[in-house]
Short mmCIF file of C-alpha atoms and ligand atoms in Angstrom, two decimals:
data_model
loop_
_atom_site.label_atom_id
_atom_site.label_comp_id
_atom_site.label_asym_id
_atom_site.label_seq_id
_atom_site.Cartn_x
_atom_site.Cartn_y
_atom_site.Cartn_z
CA MET E 1 48.36 8.70 10.57
CA CYS E 2 45.43 6.49 9.94
CA GLY E 3 47.62 4.01 8.06
CA TRP E 4 50.01 3.84 10.95
CA HIS E 5 47.16 3.17 13.35
CA LEU E 6 45.82 0.29 11.27
CA ASP E 7 49.32 -1.01 10.65
CA ILE E 8 48.87 -0.73 6.91
CA ARG E 9 52.13 -1.82 5.30
CA PRO E 10 51.59 -3.19 1.79
CA PHE E 11 55.00 -4.91 1.62
CA LYS E 12 53.82 -7.24 4.38
CA ILE E 13 51.60 -8.93 1.79
CA VAL E 14 54.58 -10.43 -0.03
CA PRO E 15 55.80 -12.77 2.75
CA GLY E 16 52.10 -13.23 3.50
CA MET E 17 51.67 -14.84 0.09
CA LYS E 18 54.21 -17.44 1.08
CA ASN E 19 52.14 -18.35 4.14
CA LEU E 20 49.06 -18.63 1.96
CA PHE E 21 50.84 -21.11 -0.32
CA THR E 22 51.89 -23.22 2.65
CA LEU E 23 48.30 -23.21 3.84
CA LEU E 24 46.90 -24.14 0.44
CA ASN E 25 49.48 -26.90 0.19
CA ASP E 26 48.26 -28.29 3.52
CA ALA E 27 44.61 -27.84 2.60
CA PHE E 28 44.85 -29.67 -0.69
CA PRO E 29 43.36 -32.15 -1.30
CA PRO E 30 40.29 -31.60 0.91
CA ASP E 31 39.58 -34.40 3.37
CA MET E 32 36.71 -36.31 1.75
CA SER E 33 36.23 -38.48 4.81
CA LEU E 34 34.54 -35.46 6.39
CA PHE E 35 31.91 -35.32 3.64
CA SER E 36 28.97 -36.78 5.55
CA VAL E 37 29.80 -34.87 8.73
CA SER E 38 29.94 -31.59 6.85
CA LEU E 39 26.64 -32.29 5.11
CA LYS E 40 25.01 -32.88 8.48
CA ALA E 41 26.57 -29.73 9.86
CA VAL E 42 25.59 -27.60 6.90
CA ALA E 43 22.04 -28.96 7.19
CA GLU E 44 21.96 -27.66 10.76
CA THR E 45 23.22 -24.29 9.56
CA LEU E 46 20.46 -24.18 6.94
CA GLN E 47 17.87 -25.03 9.59
CA ILE E 48 19.13 -22.24 11.81
CA ALA E 49 18.95 -19.79 8.92
CA TYR E 50 15.51 -21.03 7.86
CA MET E 51 13.92 -20.98 11.30
CA GLY E 52 15.61 -17.70 12.16
CA THR E 53 14.35 -16.06 8.97
CA LEU E 54 10.83 -17.45 9.34
CA LEU E 55 10.42 -16.43 12.98
CA GLY E 56 12.20 -13.14 12.33
CA LEU E 57 9.79 -12.44 9.47
CA ALA E 58 6.79 -13.13 11.68
CA LEU E 59 8.21 -10.87 14.38
CA SER E 60 9.40 -8.07 12.10
CA LEU E 61 6.18 -7.60 10.13
CA PRO E 62 4.19 -6.00 12.97
CA PHE E 63 7.13 -3.70 13.68
CA GLY E 64 7.59 -2.97 9.99
CA ILE E 65 3.93 -1.93 9.76
CA LEU E 66 4.03 0.12 12.97
CA GLY E 67 7.16 1.90 11.74
CA ALA E 68 5.58 3.14 8.48
CA ARG E 69 4.96 6.87 8.60
CA ASN E 70 2.20 6.73 6.00
CA LEU E 71 0.15 4.59 8.40
CA PHE E 72 0.99 5.73 11.91
CA SER E 73 1.84 8.97 13.65
CA LYS E 74 5.32 9.87 14.87
CA ARG E 75 4.38 8.85 18.40
CA VAL E 76 4.23 5.27 17.18
CA THR E 77 6.81 5.19 14.41
CA ILE E 78 9.71 6.80 16.24
CA PRO E 79 9.89 4.37 19.19
CA VAL E 80 9.46 1.43 16.80
CA ARG E 81 12.28 2.68 14.58
CA VAL E 82 14.56 3.28 17.54
CA PHE E 83 13.86 -0.23 18.82
CA LEU E 84 14.55 -1.82 15.43
CA GLY E 85 17.70 0.27 15.06
CA ALA E 86 18.92 -0.80 18.46
CA ILE E 87 18.59 -4.53 17.87
CA ARG E 88 20.14 -4.07 14.43
CA THR E 89 23.33 -2.52 15.76
CA MET E 90 24.53 -5.95 16.91
CA PRO E 91 25.37 -8.42 14.15
CA SER E 92 24.03 -11.93 14.59
CA LEU E 93 27.43 -13.19 15.77
CA LEU E 94 27.29 -10.90 18.80
CA TRP E 95 23.68 -11.84 19.46
CA ALA E 96 24.85 -15.45 19.35
CA VAL E 97 27.37 -14.72 22.10
CA VAL E 98 24.59 -13.17 24.18
CA PHE E 99 22.27 -16.15 23.70
CA VAL E 100 25.00 -18.74 24.28
CA ILE E 101 25.63 -17.05 27.62
CA MET E 102 21.91 -16.90 28.36
CA ILE E 103 20.70 -20.34 27.30
CA GLY E 104 23.87 -22.31 26.68
CA LEU E 105 25.64 -23.81 23.69
CA GLY E 106 23.73 -25.21 20.73
CA PRO E 107 21.71 -24.34 17.64
CA PHE E 108 18.81 -22.81 19.60
CA ALA E 109 21.07 -19.90 20.56
CA GLY E 110 21.90 -19.59 16.85
CA VAL E 111 18.22 -19.47 15.89
CA LEU E 112 17.49 -16.78 18.48
CA ALA E 113 20.48 -14.74 17.35
CA THR E 114 19.29 -14.95 13.74
CA VAL E 115 15.76 -13.98 14.78
CA MET E 116 17.05 -10.86 16.52
CA TYR E 117 19.14 -9.59 13.66
CA THR E 118 16.49 -10.54 11.10
CA THR E 119 13.82 -8.63 13.00
CA GLY E 120 15.94 -5.50 13.19
CA TYR E 121 17.02 -5.60 9.60
CA LEU E 122 13.85 -6.88 7.92
CA GLY E 123 11.69 -4.50 9.97
CA LYS E 124 13.58 -1.56 8.53
CA LEU E 125 13.32 -2.86 4.96
CA GLN E 126 9.61 -3.45 5.52
CA TYR E 127 8.69 0.01 6.76
CA GLU E 128 10.62 1.48 3.88
CA ALA E 129 8.78 -0.74 1.39
CA ILE E 130 5.43 0.14 2.97
CA GLU E 131 6.19 3.84 2.80
CA GLY E 132 6.91 3.38 -0.88
CA ILE E 133 3.49 2.01 -1.81
CA ASN E 134 1.14 3.99 -3.98
CA PRO E 135 -0.67 6.51 -1.73
CA GLU E 136 -3.74 6.67 -3.98
CA PRO E 137 -5.51 3.45 -2.94
CA LEU E 138 -4.62 4.23 0.66
CA GLU E 139 -6.33 7.59 0.47
CA ALA E 140 -9.27 6.19 -1.51
CA MET E 141 -9.91 3.47 1.04
CA SER E 142 -9.63 5.75 4.04
CA GLY E 143 -11.98 8.14 2.25
CA MET E 144 -14.44 5.26 2.14
CA GLY E 145 -14.15 4.72 5.87
CA ALA E 146 -11.87 1.66 5.97
CA SER E 147 -10.34 1.01 9.40
CA LYS E 148 -6.60 0.95 9.83
CA PHE E 149 -6.70 -2.81 10.10
CA GLN E 150 -8.66 -3.06 6.85
CA LEU E 151 -6.21 -0.71 5.15
CA ILE E 152 -3.34 -2.96 6.19
CA ARG E 153 -5.09 -6.13 5.13
CA PHE E 154 -6.45 -4.98 1.78
CA VAL E 155 -4.09 -2.25 0.63
CA VAL E 156 -0.76 -2.33 2.42
CA ILE E 157 -0.09 -6.07 2.41
CA PRO E 158 -1.18 -6.75 -1.19
CA GLU E 159 0.58 -3.66 -2.54
CA SER E 160 3.84 -4.44 -0.81
CA ALA E 161 3.71 -8.25 -0.95
CA ASN E 162 6.24 -8.49 -3.75
CA HIS E 163 8.75 -6.46 -1.83
CA LEU E 164 8.10 -8.27 1.43
CA ILE E 165 8.64 -11.70 -0.13
CA SER E 166 11.70 -10.60 -2.03
CA GLN E 167 13.20 -9.09 1.12
CA ALA E 168 12.54 -12.27 3.09
CA LEU E 169 14.31 -14.31 0.41
CA PHE E 170 17.25 -11.93 0.47
CA MET E 171 17.33 -12.17 4.25
CA PHE E 172 17.37 -15.96 4.06
CA GLU E 173 20.36 -15.87 1.68
CA TYR E 174 22.10 -13.49 4.04
CA ASN E 175 21.27 -15.60 7.07
CA VAL E 176 22.64 -18.75 5.44
CA ARG E 177 25.98 -17.00 5.04
CA ALA E 178 25.85 -15.40 8.47
CA SER E 179 24.96 -18.62 10.29
CA THR E 180 27.95 -20.49 8.89
CA ILE E 181 30.07 -18.68 11.46
CA LEU E 182 27.63 -18.81 14.38
CA GLY E 183 29.30 -22.07 15.39
CA PHE E 184 32.50 -20.16 16.13
CA VAL E 185 30.89 -19.03 19.36
CA GLY E 186 29.10 -22.33 19.97
CA ALA E 187 25.72 -21.44 18.52
CA GLY E 188 25.41 -24.51 16.29
CA GLY E 189 25.95 -25.39 12.66
CA ILE E 190 28.98 -25.95 10.48
CA GLY E 191 30.95 -23.07 12.01
CA PHE E 192 31.65 -25.21 15.06
CA TYR E 193 33.62 -27.73 12.96
CA ILE E 194 35.39 -25.02 11.00
CA SER E 195 36.61 -23.31 14.14
CA ALA E 196 37.61 -26.63 15.77
CA TYR E 197 39.69 -27.86 12.84
CA LEU E 198 41.20 -24.41 12.40
CA ARG E 199 42.41 -24.61 15.96
CA TYR E 200 44.08 -27.99 15.28
CA LEU E 201 45.51 -26.62 12.01
CA GLU E 202 43.84 -29.39 10.02
CA TYR E 203 43.46 -27.33 6.90
CA ASP E 204 42.42 -30.20 4.62
CA LYS E 205 39.35 -30.72 6.83
CA VAL E 206 38.66 -26.96 6.99
CA PHE E 207 38.90 -26.83 3.22
CA MET E 208 36.32 -29.60 2.86
CA LEU E 209 33.92 -27.74 5.15
CA ILE E 210 34.39 -24.44 3.34
CA LEU E 211 33.85 -26.17 0.02
CA ILE E 212 30.50 -27.47 1.26
CA VAL E 213 29.52 -24.01 2.50
CA PHE E 214 30.50 -22.53 -0.83
CA VAL E 215 28.39 -24.99 -2.82
CA THR E 216 25.44 -24.62 -0.43
CA VAL E 217 25.43 -20.84 -0.66
CA LEU E 218 25.60 -21.02 -4.44
CA VAL E 219 22.70 -23.46 -4.56
CA ILE E 220 20.57 -21.37 -2.16
CA ASP E 221 21.24 -18.19 -4.12
CA TYR E 222 20.33 -19.98 -7.33
CA ILE E 223 17.07 -21.38 -5.93
CA SER E 224 16.13 -18.02 -4.52
CA LEU E 225 16.83 -16.39 -7.87
CA LYS E 226 14.55 -18.92 -9.55
CA ILE E 227 11.78 -18.28 -7.03
CA ARG E 228 12.09 -14.56 -7.67
CA ASP E 229 11.89 -14.99 -11.44
CA ARG E 230 9.02 -17.36 -11.28
CA TYR E 231 6.71 -15.91 -8.65
CA LEU E 232 7.50 -12.27 -8.17
CA MET E 233 5.94 -9.96 -10.65
CA ILE E 234 7.98 -6.89 -11.36
CA LYS E 235 5.57 -4.02 -11.90
CA MET B 1 -33.18 19.23 -22.44
CA THR B 2 -36.27 17.04 -22.52
CA SER B 3 -39.49 18.15 -20.94
CA SER B 4 -39.52 15.28 -18.46
CA GLN B 5 -36.11 16.30 -17.24
CA THR B 6 -37.25 19.89 -16.81
CA GLN B 7 -40.07 18.58 -14.73
CA THR B 8 -37.82 16.55 -12.45
CA ASP B 9 -35.55 19.57 -12.16
CA GLN B 10 -38.47 21.54 -10.82
CA GLN B 11 -39.38 18.80 -8.40
CA LEU B 12 -35.82 18.55 -7.23
CA SER B 13 -35.43 22.21 -6.58
CA THR B 14 -38.47 22.39 -4.34
CA PRO B 15 -37.36 23.50 -0.88
CA THR B 16 -39.03 20.56 0.87
CA ARG B 17 -36.08 18.29 0.10
CA PRO B 18 -33.63 18.12 3.00
CA THR B 19 -30.14 19.51 2.53
CA LEU B 20 -27.52 16.76 2.74
CA VAL B 21 -24.36 18.74 2.21
CA GLU B 22 -23.82 22.33 3.15
CA LEU B 23 -20.64 24.36 2.98
CA LYS B 24 -20.51 28.01 4.01
CA ASN B 25 -17.58 30.31 3.26
CA VAL B 26 -15.05 27.51 3.24
CA SER B 27 -11.42 28.38 2.64
CA VAL B 28 -8.41 26.11 2.29
CA SER B 29 -4.78 26.82 1.71
CA PHE B 30 -1.81 24.50 1.44
CA GLY B 31 1.11 26.29 2.98
CA ARG B 32 1.04 29.76 1.48
CA ILE B 33 -0.99 28.79 -1.56
CA SER B 34 -4.65 29.55 -1.15
CA VAL B 35 -6.71 26.95 -3.01
CA LEU B 36 -10.36 27.46 -2.11
CA LYS B 37 -11.65 30.84 -1.07
CA ASN B 38 -15.10 31.55 0.29
CA VAL B 39 -16.76 28.54 -1.22
CA SER B 40 -20.39 27.90 -0.37
CA LEU B 41 -22.45 24.99 -1.54
CA ARG B 42 -25.81 23.46 -0.79
CA VAL B 43 -26.87 20.07 -2.10
CA SER B 44 -30.33 18.68 -1.49
CA GLN B 45 -31.23 15.05 -1.26
CA GLY B 46 -31.71 13.18 -4.51
CA VAL B 47 -30.11 15.65 -6.89
CA VAL B 48 -27.14 15.30 -9.18
CA HIS B 49 -24.97 18.25 -8.34
CA GLY B 50 -22.17 19.23 -10.67
CA ILE B 51 -19.00 21.04 -9.71
CA ILE B 52 -17.19 22.74 -12.54
CA GLY B 53 -14.22 25.05 -12.77
CA PRO B 54 -10.84 25.45 -14.39
CA SER B 55 -8.03 23.05 -13.60
CA GLY B 56 -6.28 23.67 -10.32
CA THR B 57 -9.04 25.69 -8.66
CA GLY B 58 -9.58 23.08 -5.99
CA LYS B 59 -12.48 20.91 -7.14
CA THR B 60 -10.76 17.76 -5.93
CA THR B 61 -9.95 19.51 -2.67
CA LEU B 62 -13.63 20.41 -2.30
CA ILE B 63 -14.65 16.77 -2.75
CA LYS B 64 -12.12 15.75 -0.10
CA ILE B 65 -13.53 18.31 2.32
CA ILE B 66 -16.92 16.64 2.06
CA ASN B 67 -15.54 13.23 3.13
CA GLY B 68 -13.14 14.73 5.63
CA LEU B 69 -9.88 13.88 3.89
CA VAL B 70 -9.00 17.57 3.82
CA ARG B 71 -9.73 19.81 6.75
CA PRO B 72 -10.70 23.37 5.82
CA ASP B 73 -8.94 26.29 7.47
CA GLU B 74 -12.11 28.26 7.76
CA GLY B 75 -15.83 27.90 7.23
CA TYR B 76 -18.77 25.70 8.08
CA VAL B 77 -19.16 22.16 6.73
CA ASN B 78 -22.18 20.00 7.40
CA VAL B 79 -22.55 16.60 5.80
CA LEU B 80 -25.53 14.35 6.50
CA GLY B 81 -26.34 16.39 9.57
CA CYS B 82 -22.82 16.00 10.92
CA ARG B 83 -20.70 19.04 11.51
CA ILE B 84 -17.25 18.23 10.15
CA ASN B 85 -14.86 20.04 12.39
CA GLY B 86 -12.23 18.25 14.40
CA GLN B 87 -14.63 15.50 15.33
CA LYS B 88 -13.68 12.09 16.66
CA HIS B 89 -12.08 9.66 14.28
CA ALA B 90 -14.76 7.02 14.86
CA ASP B 91 -17.51 9.47 13.90
CA LEU B 92 -15.66 10.42 10.77
CA ILE B 93 -15.35 6.76 9.79
CA SER B 94 -19.06 6.09 10.24
CA LEU B 95 -19.83 9.20 8.20
CA ARG B 96 -17.51 8.05 5.43
CA HIS B 97 -19.26 4.70 5.30
CA GLN B 98 -22.30 6.55 3.97
CA ILE B 99 -20.36 8.44 1.32
CA GLY B 100 -19.40 6.62 -1.87
CA TYR B 101 -16.11 7.87 -3.21
CA ILE B 102 -14.67 7.73 -6.71
CA PRO B 103 -11.35 9.59 -6.55
CA GLN B 104 -9.96 11.34 -9.61
CA ASN B 105 -7.10 8.82 -9.74
CA LEU B 106 -9.53 5.96 -8.88
CA GLY B 107 -7.31 4.63 -6.09
CA LEU B 108 -7.77 0.97 -6.97
CA VAL B 109 -5.56 -1.72 -5.49
CA LYS B 110 -4.14 -2.78 -8.81
CA ILE B 111 -2.70 -6.09 -7.75
CA LEU B 112 -6.11 -7.34 -6.65
CA THR B 113 -8.89 -8.45 -8.99
CA ALA B 114 -11.82 -6.35 -10.12
CA ARG B 115 -14.13 -8.34 -7.85
CA GLU B 116 -11.88 -7.94 -4.82
CA ASN B 117 -11.74 -4.20 -5.40
CA VAL B 118 -15.50 -3.99 -5.70
CA LEU B 119 -15.91 -6.04 -2.52
CA MET B 120 -13.84 -3.48 -0.68
CA GLY B 121 -16.84 -1.22 -0.91
CA SER B 122 -18.53 -3.52 1.60
CA LEU B 123 -15.82 -3.30 4.27
CA ALA B 124 -18.00 -1.09 6.47
CA ARG B 125 -20.32 -4.05 6.97
CA ILE B 126 -17.57 -6.64 7.53
CA GLY B 127 -16.08 -7.63 10.89
CA SER B 128 -12.39 -7.90 11.70
CA LEU B 129 -12.20 -11.69 11.60
CA ARG B 130 -13.74 -11.86 8.14
CA THR B 131 -11.47 -9.02 7.06
CA CYS B 132 -8.46 -10.92 8.29
CA LEU B 133 -9.40 -14.11 6.45
CA LYS B 134 -10.69 -12.23 3.43
CA ILE B 135 -14.01 -14.07 3.57
CA PHE B 136 -16.98 -12.07 2.38
CA PRO B 137 -20.58 -12.95 3.30
CA LYS B 138 -22.66 -14.50 0.54
CA ILE B 139 -24.97 -11.51 0.35
CA GLU B 140 -22.03 -9.20 -0.39
CA LEU B 141 -20.70 -11.56 -3.04
CA GLU B 142 -24.09 -11.55 -4.71
CA ARG B 143 -24.30 -7.78 -4.54
CA SER B 144 -20.88 -7.43 -6.09
CA ASP B 145 -21.92 -9.77 -8.90
CA ILE B 146 -24.97 -7.64 -9.61
CA LEU B 147 -22.91 -4.47 -9.76
CA LEU B 148 -20.19 -6.06 -11.88
CA GLU B 149 -22.86 -7.26 -14.26
CA LYS B 150 -24.57 -3.86 -14.44
CA LEU B 151 -21.28 -2.21 -15.34
CA GLY B 152 -20.39 -4.86 -17.88
CA LEU B 153 -17.46 -6.22 -15.87
CA LEU B 154 -18.63 -9.70 -15.06
CA PRO B 155 -16.44 -11.41 -17.69
CA LYS B 156 -13.41 -9.61 -16.26
CA ALA B 157 -14.31 -9.96 -12.60
CA ASP B 158 -11.37 -12.18 -11.71
CA ILE B 159 -8.71 -10.34 -13.67
CA ARG B 160 -6.25 -8.20 -11.77
CA VAL B 161 -7.03 -4.53 -12.14
CA HIS B 162 -3.66 -3.56 -13.58
CA LYS B 163 -4.52 -5.68 -16.62
CA LEU B 164 -7.79 -3.83 -17.28
CA SER B 165 -8.19 -0.89 -19.65
CA GLY B 166 -8.61 2.65 -18.36
CA GLY B 167 -12.36 2.63 -18.94
CA GLU B 168 -12.74 -0.74 -17.28
CA GLN B 169 -10.78 0.43 -14.25
CA LYS B 170 -13.05 3.42 -14.03
CA ARG B 171 -16.07 1.14 -13.95
CA VAL B 172 -14.48 -0.94 -11.19
CA ALA B 173 -14.14 2.22 -9.11
CA ILE B 174 -17.76 3.12 -9.78
CA ALA B 175 -18.90 -0.37 -8.76
CA ARG B 176 -16.80 -0.19 -5.60
CA ALA B 177 -18.38 3.13 -4.63
CA LEU B 178 -21.90 1.81 -5.26
CA MET B 179 -21.02 -1.30 -3.27
CA GLN B 180 -20.77 1.01 -0.26
CA ASN B 181 -24.53 1.46 -0.56
CA PRO B 182 -23.99 5.16 -0.03
CA LYS B 183 -26.37 8.02 0.65
CA ILE B 184 -24.06 10.41 -1.20
CA LEU B 185 -21.80 9.58 -4.13
CA LEU B 186 -18.73 11.76 -4.61
CA ALA B 187 -17.40 11.34 -8.12
CA ASP B 188 -14.29 13.22 -9.12
CA GLU B 189 -14.17 13.49 -12.93
CA PHE B 190 -15.25 9.91 -13.28
CA LEU B 191 -16.50 10.45 -16.80
CA SER B 192 -13.38 12.07 -18.19
CA ASP B 193 -11.50 10.11 -20.81
CA LEU B 194 -14.50 7.93 -21.48
CA ASP B 195 -15.94 8.50 -24.94
CA TYR B 196 -19.24 10.30 -25.03
CA ASN B 197 -21.39 7.20 -25.58
CA ASN B 198 -19.82 5.34 -22.69
CA ALA B 199 -20.04 8.37 -20.43
CA GLU B 200 -23.70 8.74 -21.25
CA ARG B 201 -24.36 5.04 -20.70
CA ILE B 202 -22.70 5.06 -17.29
CA MET B 203 -24.40 8.28 -16.26
CA LYS B 204 -27.80 6.88 -17.26
CA GLU B 205 -27.08 3.77 -15.24
CA ILE B 206 -26.18 5.88 -12.22
CA ILE B 207 -29.29 7.98 -12.56
CA LYS B 208 -31.34 4.79 -12.66
CA LEU B 209 -29.58 3.54 -9.55
CA LYS B 210 -29.98 6.94 -7.99
CA ILE B 211 -33.73 6.74 -8.30
CA ASN B 212 -33.75 3.21 -6.86
CA LEU B 213 -31.41 4.01 -3.99
CA ASP B 214 -32.39 7.61 -3.41
CA LEU B 215 -28.78 8.54 -3.97
CA THR B 216 -27.42 12.06 -4.05
CA VAL B 217 -24.57 12.58 -6.49
CA ILE B 218 -21.91 15.26 -6.31
CA MET B 219 -19.75 15.11 -9.38
CA VAL B 220 -16.81 17.11 -10.60
CA GLU B 221 -17.05 17.41 -14.34
CA HIS B 222 -14.71 19.01 -16.82
CA ASN B 223 -17.02 18.47 -19.73
CA LEU B 224 -19.69 21.15 -19.56
CA ALA B 225 -21.89 19.42 -22.09
CA LEU B 226 -22.15 16.42 -19.79
CA ALA B 227 -22.67 18.62 -16.75
CA ARG B 228 -25.47 20.45 -18.50
CA GLU B 229 -27.12 17.25 -19.58
CA PHE B 230 -26.99 15.28 -16.35
CA CYS B 231 -26.77 17.69 -13.43
CA ASN B 232 -29.81 19.16 -11.72
CA THR B 233 -27.80 21.85 -10.00
CA VAL B 234 -24.29 23.11 -10.71
CA SER B 235 -21.71 25.11 -8.80
CA ALA B 236 -18.78 26.76 -10.44
CA ILE B 237 -15.55 27.15 -8.52
CA THR B 238 -13.42 30.12 -9.44
CA PRO B 239 -10.27 31.49 -7.86
CA GLU B 240 -12.43 34.20 -6.26
CA GLY B 241 -15.07 31.94 -4.78
CA SER B 242 -18.01 29.84 -5.80
CA LEU B 243 -21.25 30.55 -7.55
CA GLU B 244 -24.46 28.71 -8.11
CA VAL B 245 -25.09 28.19 -11.75
CA SER B 246 -28.80 28.42 -12.20
CA ASP B 247 -29.15 29.30 -15.84
CA PHE B 248 -26.71 27.57 -18.09
CA LYS B 249 -27.87 29.48 -21.15
CA ALA B 250 -27.07 32.87 -19.71
CA TRP B 251 -24.01 31.58 -18.06
CA GLU B 252 -22.32 29.71 -20.90
CA PRO B 253 -21.05 32.60 -23.03
CA LYS B 254 -19.79 34.38 -19.97
CA PHE B 255 -17.28 31.70 -19.14
CA SER B 256 -16.69 30.08 -22.46
CA ASP B 257 -13.26 31.64 -22.67
CA ILE B 258 -12.14 29.81 -19.51
CA TRP B 259 -13.98 26.55 -19.78
CA THR B 260 -14.06 24.15 -22.62
CA PHE B 261 -17.44 23.13 -23.96
N1 ATP J 301 -2.06 17.98 -0.30
C1 ATP J 301 -1.72 19.07 -0.99
N2 ATP J 301 -0.62 19.76 -0.66
C2 ATP J 301 -0.26 20.87 -1.35
N3 ATP J 301 -0.93 21.36 -2.38
C3 ATP J 301 -2.05 20.72 -2.77
C4 ATP J 301 -2.49 19.53 -2.10
N4 ATP J 301 -3.62 19.11 -2.70
C5 ATP J 301 -3.86 19.98 -3.70
N5 ATP J 301 -2.92 20.95 -3.75
C6 ATP J 301 -2.89 22.08 -4.68
O1 ATP J 301 -4.15 22.67 -4.69
C7 ATP J 301 -4.52 23.10 -5.99
C8 ATP J 301 -5.89 22.56 -6.33
O2 ATP J 301 -5.81 21.15 -6.47
P1 ATP J 301 -7.07 20.28 -6.85
O3 ATP J 301 -6.57 18.91 -7.13
O4 ATP J 301 -8.12 20.42 -5.82
O5 ATP J 301 -7.53 20.98 -8.21
P2 ATP J 301 -8.65 20.55 -9.23
O6 ATP J 301 -9.60 21.69 -9.35
O7 ATP J 301 -9.24 19.25 -8.85
O8 ATP J 301 -7.83 20.40 -10.57
P3 ATP J 301 -8.05 19.40 -11.80
O9 ATP J 301 -9.25 19.88 -12.55
O10 ATP J 301 -6.82 19.56 -12.60
O11 ATP J 301 -8.23 18.04 -11.23
C9 ATP J 301 -3.43 22.63 -6.91
O12 ATP J 301 -2.63 23.73 -7.25
C10 ATP J 301 -2.64 21.63 -6.10
O13 ATP J 301 -1.28 21.71 -6.42
MG1 MG J 302 -9.21 17.39 -9.60
#
């Protein structure tokens, strides 16, 4: 029933393989003349991911704090969680469509789309990390008359800093991958070229672009891993 | 007991000293489990008051009632002339600023240094902007240095707390509570798992400070020998209620089967 609905017919893969070989044949060798263009485009993608993550982090932190049930009452946390959940339901690609319609084509729409999804997703990770901190210093400090603001500054942020930084790094890795396709809807970056050359069936150019994306993602993941190892103390 | 101590005991028990903490018939239960039943307590200014009792009777809960972390189901609680009973949050905060607190689990922020933890005792006197930027006034920095030095922590002041030994962490918590410049010090088993010499040294230091600062100490103590030596007045908490322990000598054999000496 379900298989019928999704048109699942495994034997279709066999002729499909033939198509794949034709495509690979066309794609190989990758078009090296596109090298500098793809570097420029991937740089734009990285900028979108970087700015989107940074602004999203700045925006999500207040929500992440307000959503933590060990700090605020249900009257505060529930609306915050609902809000974060709502903006999280749309992946960044759909947000990109919204912003392209609102403010027009270009990387700015891509940045805003990334900010939205990052806020929704990071905010959730943050309130969960904050709820996981050791309750003892929290209780000790409130027993000594610390204000909520002081609790956040001197207990919550230091105690959860490792998690917050690690989550932001993870989000950046994710956003690098996600923003490679933002260009498909005109929101800037390398995705624009990929979709254009796909449309003209110039697979050798597409292959070059994908190769660059592949290497970039590997490099970013590697750097982020190194940062984690070097600076984040695992307790 | 030395004769000079007996003398101070007599001075301290004179009725002219104001009562700082008073509990009358306080009861607490968590869900269906009744923890404290009919507990009454009166602590006058300047004394060291001990709270003893078997594990799980609610000594920690009693300490938390005094600084308002636990709200009793029944009974009368008056701390520093303030009736603790559903009062405004702001009032509770200003009351807590006057009560030094050493929790049983210490509650230190382990990722911060010893000095930073001690400085947290001064937060009551620090504005929001300074809080935000983590800049402490010079006078507070000097005060923290004095306390760190008194407790033998100055060489370790800039080490993160999670790298300190258990005894050192304990001293950080003590310094943080004294940094509050409190009128009352609540200390929940802060001498346990220190060896006797260290416990005695710290207690002597606190008693010295107490005389300088006119501090009132309420301490939970498992070790009855220490309680007998350092406390002017003692309350015992039992599952049935509380009782003033006036005469240790008469009292000791009666409870020796429950409490360790
Ligand atoms: N927040 C809470 N919720 C539910 N039960 C609690 C809570 N706090 C304390 N209790 C229970 O109340 C009882 C008394 O706890 P409390 O920590 O006050 O004992 P204590 O006399 O300090 O014991 P110890 O000497 O072992 O430290 C325990 O059985 C504990 O499980
Ligand atoms: Mg206890």
